[in-house]
Short mmCIF file of C-alpha atoms in Angstrom, two decimals:
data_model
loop_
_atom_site.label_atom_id
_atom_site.label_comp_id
_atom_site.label_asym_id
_atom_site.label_seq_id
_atom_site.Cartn_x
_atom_site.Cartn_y
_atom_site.Cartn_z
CA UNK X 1 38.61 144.64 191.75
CA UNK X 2 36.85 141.38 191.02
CA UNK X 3 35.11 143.37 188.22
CA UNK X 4 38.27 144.72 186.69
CA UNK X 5 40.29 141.18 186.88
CA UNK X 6 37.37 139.57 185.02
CA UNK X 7 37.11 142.10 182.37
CA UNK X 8 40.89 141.72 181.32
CA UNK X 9 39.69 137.57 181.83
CA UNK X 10 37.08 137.85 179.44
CA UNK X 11 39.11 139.94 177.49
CA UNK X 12 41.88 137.13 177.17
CA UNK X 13 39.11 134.56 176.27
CA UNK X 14 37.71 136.62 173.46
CA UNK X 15 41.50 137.07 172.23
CA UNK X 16 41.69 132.79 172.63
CA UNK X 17 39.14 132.29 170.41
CA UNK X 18 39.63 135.39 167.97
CA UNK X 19 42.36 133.27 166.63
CA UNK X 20 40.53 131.25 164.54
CA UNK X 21 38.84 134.24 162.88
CA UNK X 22 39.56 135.30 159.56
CA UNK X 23 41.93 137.13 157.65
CA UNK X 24 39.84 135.32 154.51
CA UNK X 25 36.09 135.37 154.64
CA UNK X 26 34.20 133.53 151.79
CA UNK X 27 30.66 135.12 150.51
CA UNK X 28 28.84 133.35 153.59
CA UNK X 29 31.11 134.76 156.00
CA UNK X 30 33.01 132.24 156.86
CA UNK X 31 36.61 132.67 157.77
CA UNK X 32 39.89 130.77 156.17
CA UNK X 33 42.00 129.68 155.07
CA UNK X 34 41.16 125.85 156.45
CA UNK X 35 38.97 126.85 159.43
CA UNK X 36 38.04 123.57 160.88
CA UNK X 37 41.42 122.08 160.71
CA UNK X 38 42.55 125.50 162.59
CA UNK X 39 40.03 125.50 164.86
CA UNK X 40 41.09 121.62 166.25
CA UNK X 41 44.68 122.64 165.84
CA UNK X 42 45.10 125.69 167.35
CA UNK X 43 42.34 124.86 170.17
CA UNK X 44 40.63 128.01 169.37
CA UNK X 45 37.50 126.01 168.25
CA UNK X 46 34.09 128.12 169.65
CA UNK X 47 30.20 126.63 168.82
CA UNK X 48 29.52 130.49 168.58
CA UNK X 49 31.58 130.73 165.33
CA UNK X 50 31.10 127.59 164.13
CA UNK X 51 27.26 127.72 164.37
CA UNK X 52 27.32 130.92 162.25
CA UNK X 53 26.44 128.55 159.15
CA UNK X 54 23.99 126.07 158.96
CA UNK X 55 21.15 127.39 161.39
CA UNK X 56 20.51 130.27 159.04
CA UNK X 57 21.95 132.48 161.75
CA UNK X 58 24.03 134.07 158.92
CA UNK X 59 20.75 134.98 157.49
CA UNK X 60 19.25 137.36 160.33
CA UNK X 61 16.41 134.76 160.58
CA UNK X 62 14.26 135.33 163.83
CA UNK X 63 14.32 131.85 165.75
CA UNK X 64 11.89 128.91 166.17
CA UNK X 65 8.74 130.97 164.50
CA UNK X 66 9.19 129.54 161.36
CA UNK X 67 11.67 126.45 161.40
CA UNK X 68 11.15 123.19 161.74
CA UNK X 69 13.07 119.79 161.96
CA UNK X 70 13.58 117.29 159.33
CA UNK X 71 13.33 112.92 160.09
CA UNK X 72 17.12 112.94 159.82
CA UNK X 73 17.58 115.53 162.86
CA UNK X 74 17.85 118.64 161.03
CA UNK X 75 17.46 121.92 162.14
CA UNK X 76 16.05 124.76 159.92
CA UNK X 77 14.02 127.84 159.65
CA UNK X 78 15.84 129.81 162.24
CA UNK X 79 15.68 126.85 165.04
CA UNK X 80 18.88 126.27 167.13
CA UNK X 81 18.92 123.32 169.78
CA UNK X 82 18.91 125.52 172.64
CA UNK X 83 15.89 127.09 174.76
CA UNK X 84 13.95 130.16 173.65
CA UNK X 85 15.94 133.18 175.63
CA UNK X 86 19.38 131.74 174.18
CA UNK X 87 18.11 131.63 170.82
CA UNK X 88 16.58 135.34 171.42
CA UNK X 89 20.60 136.11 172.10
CA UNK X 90 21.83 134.07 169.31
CA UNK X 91 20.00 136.60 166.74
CA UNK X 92 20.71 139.62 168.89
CA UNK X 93 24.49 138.61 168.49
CA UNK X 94 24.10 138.30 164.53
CA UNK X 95 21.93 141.13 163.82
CA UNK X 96 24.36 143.77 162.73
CA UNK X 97 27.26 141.50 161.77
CA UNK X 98 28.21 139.36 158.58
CA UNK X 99 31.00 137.13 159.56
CA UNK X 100 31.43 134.87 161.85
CA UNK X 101 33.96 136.77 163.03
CA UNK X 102 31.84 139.53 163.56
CA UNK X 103 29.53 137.43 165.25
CA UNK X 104 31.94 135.99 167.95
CA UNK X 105 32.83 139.53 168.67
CA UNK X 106 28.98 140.81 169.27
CA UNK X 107 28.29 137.64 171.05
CA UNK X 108 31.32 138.14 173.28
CA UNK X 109 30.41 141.34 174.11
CA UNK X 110 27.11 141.24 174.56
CA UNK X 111 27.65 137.94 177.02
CA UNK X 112 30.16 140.06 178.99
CA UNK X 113 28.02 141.95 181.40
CA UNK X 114 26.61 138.30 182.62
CA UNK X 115 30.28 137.40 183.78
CA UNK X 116 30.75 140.31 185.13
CA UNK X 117 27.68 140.25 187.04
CA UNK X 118 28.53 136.68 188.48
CA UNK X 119 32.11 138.17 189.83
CA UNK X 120 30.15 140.69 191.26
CA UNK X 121 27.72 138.41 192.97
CA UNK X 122 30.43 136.00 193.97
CA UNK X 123 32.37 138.32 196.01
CA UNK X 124 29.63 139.35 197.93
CA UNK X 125 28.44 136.43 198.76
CA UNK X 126 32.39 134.65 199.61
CA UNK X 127 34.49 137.83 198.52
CA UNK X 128 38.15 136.81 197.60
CA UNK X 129 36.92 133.27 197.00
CA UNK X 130 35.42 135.01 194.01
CA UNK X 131 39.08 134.95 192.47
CA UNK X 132 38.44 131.85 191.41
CA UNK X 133 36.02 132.74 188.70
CA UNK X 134 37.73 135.93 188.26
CA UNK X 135 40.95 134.61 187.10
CA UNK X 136 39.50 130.77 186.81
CA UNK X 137 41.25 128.97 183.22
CA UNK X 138 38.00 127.90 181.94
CA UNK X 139 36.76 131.70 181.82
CA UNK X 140 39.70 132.24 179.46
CA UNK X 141 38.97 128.88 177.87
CA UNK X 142 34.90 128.75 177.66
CA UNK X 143 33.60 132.32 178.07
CA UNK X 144 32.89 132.41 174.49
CA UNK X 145 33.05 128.63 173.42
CA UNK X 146 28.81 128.86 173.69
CA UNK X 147 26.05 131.32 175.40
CA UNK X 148 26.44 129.76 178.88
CA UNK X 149 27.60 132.57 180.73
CA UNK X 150 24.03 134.46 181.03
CA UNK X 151 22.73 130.95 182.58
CA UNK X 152 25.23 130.75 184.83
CA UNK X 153 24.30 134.64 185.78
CA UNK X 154 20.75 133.23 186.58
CA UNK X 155 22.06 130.57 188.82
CA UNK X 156 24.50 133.00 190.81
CA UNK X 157 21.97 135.20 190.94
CA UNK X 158 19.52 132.91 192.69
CA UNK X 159 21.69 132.10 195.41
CA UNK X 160 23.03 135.90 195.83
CA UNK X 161 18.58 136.40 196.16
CA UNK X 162 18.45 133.58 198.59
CA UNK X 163 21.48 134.91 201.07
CA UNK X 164 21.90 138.29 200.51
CA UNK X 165 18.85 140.19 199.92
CA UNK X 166 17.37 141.66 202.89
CA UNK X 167 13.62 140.36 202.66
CA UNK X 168 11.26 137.55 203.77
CA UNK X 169 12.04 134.70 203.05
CA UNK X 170 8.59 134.06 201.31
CA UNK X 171 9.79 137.26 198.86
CA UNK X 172 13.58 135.98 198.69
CA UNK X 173 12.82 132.31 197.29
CA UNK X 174 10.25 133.44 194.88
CA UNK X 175 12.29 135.57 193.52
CA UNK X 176 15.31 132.98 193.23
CA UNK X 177 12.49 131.07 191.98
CA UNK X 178 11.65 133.02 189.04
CA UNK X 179 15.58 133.44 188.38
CA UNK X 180 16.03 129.92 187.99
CA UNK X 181 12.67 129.39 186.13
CA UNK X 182 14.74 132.22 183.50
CA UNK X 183 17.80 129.34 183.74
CA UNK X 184 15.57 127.37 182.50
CA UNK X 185 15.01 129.33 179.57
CA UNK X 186 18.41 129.15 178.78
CA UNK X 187 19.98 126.21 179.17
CA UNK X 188 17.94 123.62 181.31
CA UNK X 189 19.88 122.83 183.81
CA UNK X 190 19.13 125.77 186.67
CA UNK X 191 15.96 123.76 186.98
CA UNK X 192 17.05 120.73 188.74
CA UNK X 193 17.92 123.59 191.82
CA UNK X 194 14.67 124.37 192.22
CA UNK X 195 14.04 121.03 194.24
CA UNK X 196 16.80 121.60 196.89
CA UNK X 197 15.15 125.18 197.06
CA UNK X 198 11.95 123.61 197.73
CA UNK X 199 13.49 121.71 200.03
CA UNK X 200 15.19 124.50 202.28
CA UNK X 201 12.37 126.77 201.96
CA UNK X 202 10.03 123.38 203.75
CA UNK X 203 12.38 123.35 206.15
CA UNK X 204 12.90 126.90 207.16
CA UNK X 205 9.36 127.82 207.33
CA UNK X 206 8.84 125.20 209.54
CA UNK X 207 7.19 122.27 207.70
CA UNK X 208 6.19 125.11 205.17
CA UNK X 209 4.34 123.19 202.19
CA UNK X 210 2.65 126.65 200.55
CA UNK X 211 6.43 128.00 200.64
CA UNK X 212 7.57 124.80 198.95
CA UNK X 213 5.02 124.93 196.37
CA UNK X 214 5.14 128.38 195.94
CA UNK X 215 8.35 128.02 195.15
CA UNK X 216 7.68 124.95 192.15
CA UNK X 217 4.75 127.13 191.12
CA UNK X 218 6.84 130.31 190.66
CA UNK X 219 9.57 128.52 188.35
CA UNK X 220 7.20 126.76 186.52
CA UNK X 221 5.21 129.55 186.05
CA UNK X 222 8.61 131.49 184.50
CA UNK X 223 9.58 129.13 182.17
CA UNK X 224 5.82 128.50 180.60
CA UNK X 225 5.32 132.30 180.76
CA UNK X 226 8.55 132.73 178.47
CA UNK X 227 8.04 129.87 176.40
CA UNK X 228 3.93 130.19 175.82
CA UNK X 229 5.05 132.97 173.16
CA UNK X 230 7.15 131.20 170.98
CA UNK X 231 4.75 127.86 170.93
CA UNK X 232 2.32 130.37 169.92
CA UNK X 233 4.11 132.09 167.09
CA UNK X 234 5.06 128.66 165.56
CA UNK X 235 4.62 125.41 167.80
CA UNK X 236 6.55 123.65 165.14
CA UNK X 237 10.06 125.57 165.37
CA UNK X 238 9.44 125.70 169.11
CA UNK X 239 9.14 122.02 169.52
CA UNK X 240 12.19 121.22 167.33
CA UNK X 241 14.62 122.28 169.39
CA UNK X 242 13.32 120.29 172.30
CA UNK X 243 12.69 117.19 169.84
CA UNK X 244 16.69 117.37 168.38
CA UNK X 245 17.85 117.18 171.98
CA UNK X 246 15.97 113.60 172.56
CA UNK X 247 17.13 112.64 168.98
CA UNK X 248 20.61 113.26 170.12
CA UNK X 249 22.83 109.98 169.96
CA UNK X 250 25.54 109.01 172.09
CA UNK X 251 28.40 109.69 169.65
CA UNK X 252 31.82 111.42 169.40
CA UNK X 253 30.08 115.07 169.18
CA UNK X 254 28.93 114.29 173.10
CA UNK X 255 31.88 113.38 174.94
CA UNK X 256 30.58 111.66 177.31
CA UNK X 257 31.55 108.89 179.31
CA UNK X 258 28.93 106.49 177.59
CA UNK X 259 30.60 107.45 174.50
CA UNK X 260 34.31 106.91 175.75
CA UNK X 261 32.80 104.03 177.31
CA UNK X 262 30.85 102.08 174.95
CA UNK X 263 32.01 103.91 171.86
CA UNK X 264 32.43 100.24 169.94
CA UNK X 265 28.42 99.48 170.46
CA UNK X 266 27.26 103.53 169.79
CA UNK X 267 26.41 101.83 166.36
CA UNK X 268 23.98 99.76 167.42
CA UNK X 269 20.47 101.31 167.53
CA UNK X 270 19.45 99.31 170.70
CA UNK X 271 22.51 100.98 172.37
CA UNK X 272 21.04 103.90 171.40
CA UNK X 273 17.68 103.48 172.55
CA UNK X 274 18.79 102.23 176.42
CA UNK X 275 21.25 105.47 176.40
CA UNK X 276 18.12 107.46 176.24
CA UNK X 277 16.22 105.54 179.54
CA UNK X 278 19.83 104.63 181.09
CA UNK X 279 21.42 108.23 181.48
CA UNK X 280 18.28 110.34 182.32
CA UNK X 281 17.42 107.76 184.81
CA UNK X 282 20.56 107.35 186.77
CA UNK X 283 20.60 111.35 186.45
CA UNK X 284 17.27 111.38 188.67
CA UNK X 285 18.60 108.47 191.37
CA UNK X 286 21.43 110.90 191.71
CA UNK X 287 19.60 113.63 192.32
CA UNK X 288 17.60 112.06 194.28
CA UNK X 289 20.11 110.45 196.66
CA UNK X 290 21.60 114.06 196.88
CA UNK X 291 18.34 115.51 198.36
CA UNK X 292 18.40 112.45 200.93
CA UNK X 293 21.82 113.11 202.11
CA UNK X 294 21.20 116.46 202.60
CA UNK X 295 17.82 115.95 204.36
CA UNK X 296 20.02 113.62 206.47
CA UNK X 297 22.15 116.34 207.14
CA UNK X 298 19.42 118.92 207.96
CA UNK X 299 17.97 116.46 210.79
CA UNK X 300 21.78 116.79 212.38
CA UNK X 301 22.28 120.40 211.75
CA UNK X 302 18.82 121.64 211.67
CA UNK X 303 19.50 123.93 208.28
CA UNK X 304 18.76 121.90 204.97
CA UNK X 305 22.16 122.79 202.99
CA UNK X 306 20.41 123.78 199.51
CA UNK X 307 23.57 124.99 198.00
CA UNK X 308 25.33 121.77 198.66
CA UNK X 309 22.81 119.81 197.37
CA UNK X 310 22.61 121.69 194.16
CA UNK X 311 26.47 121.25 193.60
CA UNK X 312 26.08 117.35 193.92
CA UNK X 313 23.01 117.37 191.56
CA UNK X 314 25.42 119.03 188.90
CA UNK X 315 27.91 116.72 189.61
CA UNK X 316 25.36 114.38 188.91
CA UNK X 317 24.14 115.90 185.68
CA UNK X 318 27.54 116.09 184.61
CA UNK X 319 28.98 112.72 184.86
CA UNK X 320 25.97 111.20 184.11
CA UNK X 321 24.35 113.32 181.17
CA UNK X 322 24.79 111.73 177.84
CA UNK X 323 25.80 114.86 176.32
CA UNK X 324 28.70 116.82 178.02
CA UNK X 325 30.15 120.19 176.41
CA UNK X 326 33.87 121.89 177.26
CA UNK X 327 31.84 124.23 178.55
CA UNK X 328 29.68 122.97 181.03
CA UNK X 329 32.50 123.31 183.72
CA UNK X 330 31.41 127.12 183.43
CA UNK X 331 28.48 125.97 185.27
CA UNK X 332 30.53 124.15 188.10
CA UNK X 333 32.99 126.72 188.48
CA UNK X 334 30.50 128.81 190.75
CA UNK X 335 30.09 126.82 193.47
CA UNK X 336 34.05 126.00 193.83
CA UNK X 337 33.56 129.58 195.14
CA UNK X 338 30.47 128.82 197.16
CA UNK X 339 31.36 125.85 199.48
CA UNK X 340 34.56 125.21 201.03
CA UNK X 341 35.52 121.96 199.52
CA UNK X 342 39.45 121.16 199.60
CA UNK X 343 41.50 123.55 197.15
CA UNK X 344 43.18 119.64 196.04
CA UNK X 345 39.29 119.11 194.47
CA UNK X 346 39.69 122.53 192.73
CA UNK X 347 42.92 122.37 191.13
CA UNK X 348 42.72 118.28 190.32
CA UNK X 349 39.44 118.91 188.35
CA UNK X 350 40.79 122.08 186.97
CA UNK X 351 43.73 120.01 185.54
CA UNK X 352 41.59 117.32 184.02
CA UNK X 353 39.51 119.83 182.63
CA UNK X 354 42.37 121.29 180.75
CA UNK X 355 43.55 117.93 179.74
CA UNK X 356 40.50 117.43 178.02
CA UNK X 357 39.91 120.66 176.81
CA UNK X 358 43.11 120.41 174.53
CA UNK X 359 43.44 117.11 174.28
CA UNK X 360 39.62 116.50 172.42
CA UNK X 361 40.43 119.21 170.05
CA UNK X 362 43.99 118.09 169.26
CA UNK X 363 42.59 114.37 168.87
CA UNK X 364 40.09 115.72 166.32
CA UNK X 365 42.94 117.61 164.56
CA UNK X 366 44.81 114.56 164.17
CA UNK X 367 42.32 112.18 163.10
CA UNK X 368 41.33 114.29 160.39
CA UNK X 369 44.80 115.18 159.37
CA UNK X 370 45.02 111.31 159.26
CA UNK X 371 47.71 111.27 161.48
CA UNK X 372 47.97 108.45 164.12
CA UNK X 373 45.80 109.64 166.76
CA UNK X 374 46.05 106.79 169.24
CA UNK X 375 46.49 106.04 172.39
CA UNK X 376 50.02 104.62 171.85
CA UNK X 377 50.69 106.93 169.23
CA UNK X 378 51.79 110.00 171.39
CA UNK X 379 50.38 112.47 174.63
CA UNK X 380 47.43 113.52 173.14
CA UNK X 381 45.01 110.64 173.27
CA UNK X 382 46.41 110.12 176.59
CA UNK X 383 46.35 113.56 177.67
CA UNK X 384 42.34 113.13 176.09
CA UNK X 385 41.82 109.83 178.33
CA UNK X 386 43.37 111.45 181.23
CA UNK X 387 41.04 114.59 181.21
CA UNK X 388 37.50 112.08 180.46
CA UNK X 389 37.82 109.32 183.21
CA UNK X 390 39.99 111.46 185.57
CA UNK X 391 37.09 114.12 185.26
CA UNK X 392 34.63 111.59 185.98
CA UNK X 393 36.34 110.40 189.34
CA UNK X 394 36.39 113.59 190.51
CA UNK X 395 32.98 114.00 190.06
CA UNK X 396 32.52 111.09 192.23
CA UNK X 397 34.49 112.13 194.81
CA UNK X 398 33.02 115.71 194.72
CA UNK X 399 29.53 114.71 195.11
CA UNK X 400 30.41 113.38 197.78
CA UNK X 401 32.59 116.39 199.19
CA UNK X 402 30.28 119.17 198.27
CA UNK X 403 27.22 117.27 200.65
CA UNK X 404 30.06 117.05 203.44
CA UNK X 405 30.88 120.86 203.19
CA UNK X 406 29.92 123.92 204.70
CA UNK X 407 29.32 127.21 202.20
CA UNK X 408 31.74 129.70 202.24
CA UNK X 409 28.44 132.30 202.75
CA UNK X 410 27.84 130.36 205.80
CA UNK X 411 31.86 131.07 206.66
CA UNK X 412 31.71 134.59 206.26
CA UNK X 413 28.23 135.11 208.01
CA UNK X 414 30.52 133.71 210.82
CA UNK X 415 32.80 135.98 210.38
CA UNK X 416 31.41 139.00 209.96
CA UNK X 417 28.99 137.87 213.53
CA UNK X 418 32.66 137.50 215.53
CA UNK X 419 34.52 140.78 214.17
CA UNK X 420 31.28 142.65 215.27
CA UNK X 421 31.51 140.92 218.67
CA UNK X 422 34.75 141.84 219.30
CA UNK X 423 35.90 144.73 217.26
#
C-alpha cells in the first residue's frame, strides 16, 4: 500500500513539474513560449529541465571523460557539478530523448524505482510512519526538481541493512558501509553517516576498533573504487566537478542563510573567501558536537543512537552548508519517519519548507518581471523570509530533538517483543 500511494505521489510530482514543458520546442529542445519566466511563475521550475542546455546534456555527451572547467567556473565537455554515479544517470536520462521535456520524463521515470524502494524500506523498518514519505508534500514538490531520490535510496537503504537484515553485525555494517560509500557517489552527503556508524559499530562490538575501521575502510574503499574509473578516463573532467563546487560563491543561486544573511557584503571577495573556511568549519563542530551528545547518551543507555546522530549531522549540514537546494529536504524527510520526534517538528518545518519553496520562485518571478518584489511590497518576500529563517530555527531546535529521541525501529522492536509475549 505504501508502494501504490507513492506511485500516484510520484506521479503527481512528475505532473507538477510537466507544466513547464513545452507545447513550443526551439531546435535545441528547449520548451516555450517564455520558459524561465514560467518556470518562477508557475513554481514548476525543475534543475532536471533546466540543465538540459548548457552542460551539453542535449548533446548525448558521456560525462567528465572529456570536459573540463574554464577560470570563470565553467563547466564543459560533458561535466555536470555533481559526483560520478549522478552524472552516469544524467546521460542515461538523455540518451533517447531530445527535449527537455523528454528528458524530465526519462529522468522521472527512471528515478522512480529509488522512491519506491525508500517507501518500501520505510515501512518495514516504522511501517505506517512510512506515510509520511508516501504522501509527504515535498515528494510531490522535489521528486523531480534534481537526481536526489537514488541518494536518498542509498541512505534508507543503509539503515534498513543495519536493523533489518538478519546477519552479523560485522556483515550488516559493511554492507551499510558500502551503501553509503555509493551515497557518496551521488551526492556527498551519505558520507558524513559513516562516522556515527563507526561509532555504533565501536560500541556494539564491545570497544570494537577493527569493526570501526572496517567500517571507514569499506566506504572509502566504495567511493575510490567508483570514482578511480572516471579519474582514469580523463582526470581533468573528473576533477571539475569537484573544483566548481569549491568555486561556488555565496550568492542568490544558494539560498542559504549566509546569503539571506550577509547578502549586502556577498560582493566582497574577502566575504567570499571566509564563507569558504566559515561554513565547512562550523559544519564539522556540529557534527562533531552531535557525535558527543550521542556518546553521552550511549554511556546512559548503553546503545550509541547512530540514527539520531545522523539526523542532527544533517540538520547540521543543512543550516549550516553554504549552498542549500529546495530539494535537500528530500534528504530529511526520511528520518521524520525514523525517530519519533514531535509531529509539531514535522508539520512546522513542513510549512516553512513550503513557504520557501513558493515563495523563492515567486520572488524570482517578480524581480525579473520588474515588479516590486519587496518585503513591504506584498506576501511573497515575506512568505520567502518566513520559509529561510523559520527553516533555520527549526533546524536548531531539531538537532536538538532528534539526539533526545528514540527511533521509531527501536518502537516497533518493542512492540513486536510485547504482542509475542502476550498474544
Amino acid at each position: 500500500m505504501l508502494c501504490l500511494l507513492t506511485a500516484v505521489t510520484l506521479a503527481l510530482g512528475y505532473a507538477n513539474k510537466a507544466r513547464c514543458t513545452g507545447p513550443e520546442f526551439n531546435e535545441w529542445g528547449r520548451s516555450g513560449p517564455d520558459y524561465q519566466m514560467r518556470s518562477y511563475r508557475d513554481v514548476c521550475y525543475s534543475d532536471i529541465q533546466n540543465l538540459w542546455l548548457g552542460r551539453d546534456i542535449d548533446r548525448h555527451v558521456f560525462p567528465y571523460v572529456h570536459g573540463g572547467i574554464d577560470p570563470d567556473g565553467s563547466l564543459w565537455g560533458g561535466v555536470v557539478e555533481y559526483p560520478v554515479l549522478t552524472g552516469v544517470l544524467i546521460w542515461a536520462g538523455a540518451f533517447f530523448v531530445d527535449t527537455d521535456a523528454g528528458f524530465l520524463l526519462s529522468s522521472a521515470l527512471l528515478m522512480a524505482p529509488f522512491g519506491l524502494a525508500v517507501a518500501w524500506w520505510l515501512g518495514r523498518l516504522s511501517r505506517w510512519r512510512a506515510l509520511l514519505w508516501a504522501l509527504g508534500p515535498p515528494l510531490v514538490l522535489y521528486a523531480d526538481h534534481n537526481w536526489d531520490l537514488p541518494v536518498v535510496a542509498s541512505a534508507v537503504a543503509a539503515v534498513f541493512v543495519m536493523h533489518r537484515w538478519r546477519a552479523s553485525l560485522a556483515r550488516r555494517s559493511t554492507v551499510a558501509a558500502v551503501l553509503l560509500g555509493l551515497g557518496f557517489a551521488l551526492k556527498l552527503y551519505p558520507a558524513i553517516f559513516v562516522l556515527p556508524l563507526m561509532l555504533y559499530v565501536f560500541t556494539e562490538g564491545g570497544r570494537d576498533w577493527r569493526g570501526a575501521l572496517r567500517v571507514a575502510g569499506s566506504a572509502a574503499a566504495t567511493g575510490v573504487l567508483v570514482n578511480v574509473p572516471f579519474a582514469l578516463a580523463g582526470f581533468q573532467g573528473w576533477a571539475a566537478s569537484f573544483e566548481f563546487q569549491s568555486r561556488r560563491q555565496v550568492d542568490l543561486s544558494t539560498n542559504s542563510i549566509w546569503y539571506w544573511g550577509f547578502r549586502h557584503w556577498t560582493g566582497d571577495e574577502g566575504f567570499q573567501d571566509a564563507m569558504g573556511i566559515v561554513s565547512p568549519g562550523l559544519m564539522l563542530v556540529s557534527f562533531a558536537l552531535a557525535c558527543w551528545i550521542g556518546w553521552l547518551r550511549y554511556e546512559r543507555t548503553g546503545t550509541y543512537p547512530w540514527v539520531q546522530v545522523s539526523a542532527a549531522m544533517l540538520c547540521g549540514f543543512l543550516l549550516l552548508h553554504k549552498v542549500h537546494s529546495p530539494q535537500y529536504t528530500l534528504w530529511l524527510l526520511p528520518f521524520f519517519v525514523l525517530v519519533q520526534v514531535r509531529w509539531g517538528w514535522i508539520v512546522a518545518y513542513l510549512v516553512a519548507d513550503f513557504a520557501m519553496c513558493v515563495g523563492i520562485f515567486r520572488w524570482l518571478y517578480l524581480g525579473n518581471a520588474g515588479e516590486p518584489s519587496g518585503i513591504h511590497d506584498g506576501f511573497t518576500a515575506q512568505a520567502l523570509m518566513i520559509g529561510v529563517w523559520g527553516r533555520a530555527a527549526l533546524l536548531i531546535g531539531l538537532f536538538v530533538a532528534f539526539l533526545a529521541a528514540r527511533t521509531t525501529i527501536e518502537s516497533r522492536a518493542v512492540e513486536t517483543a510485547g504482542s509475542r509475549r502476550f498474544g
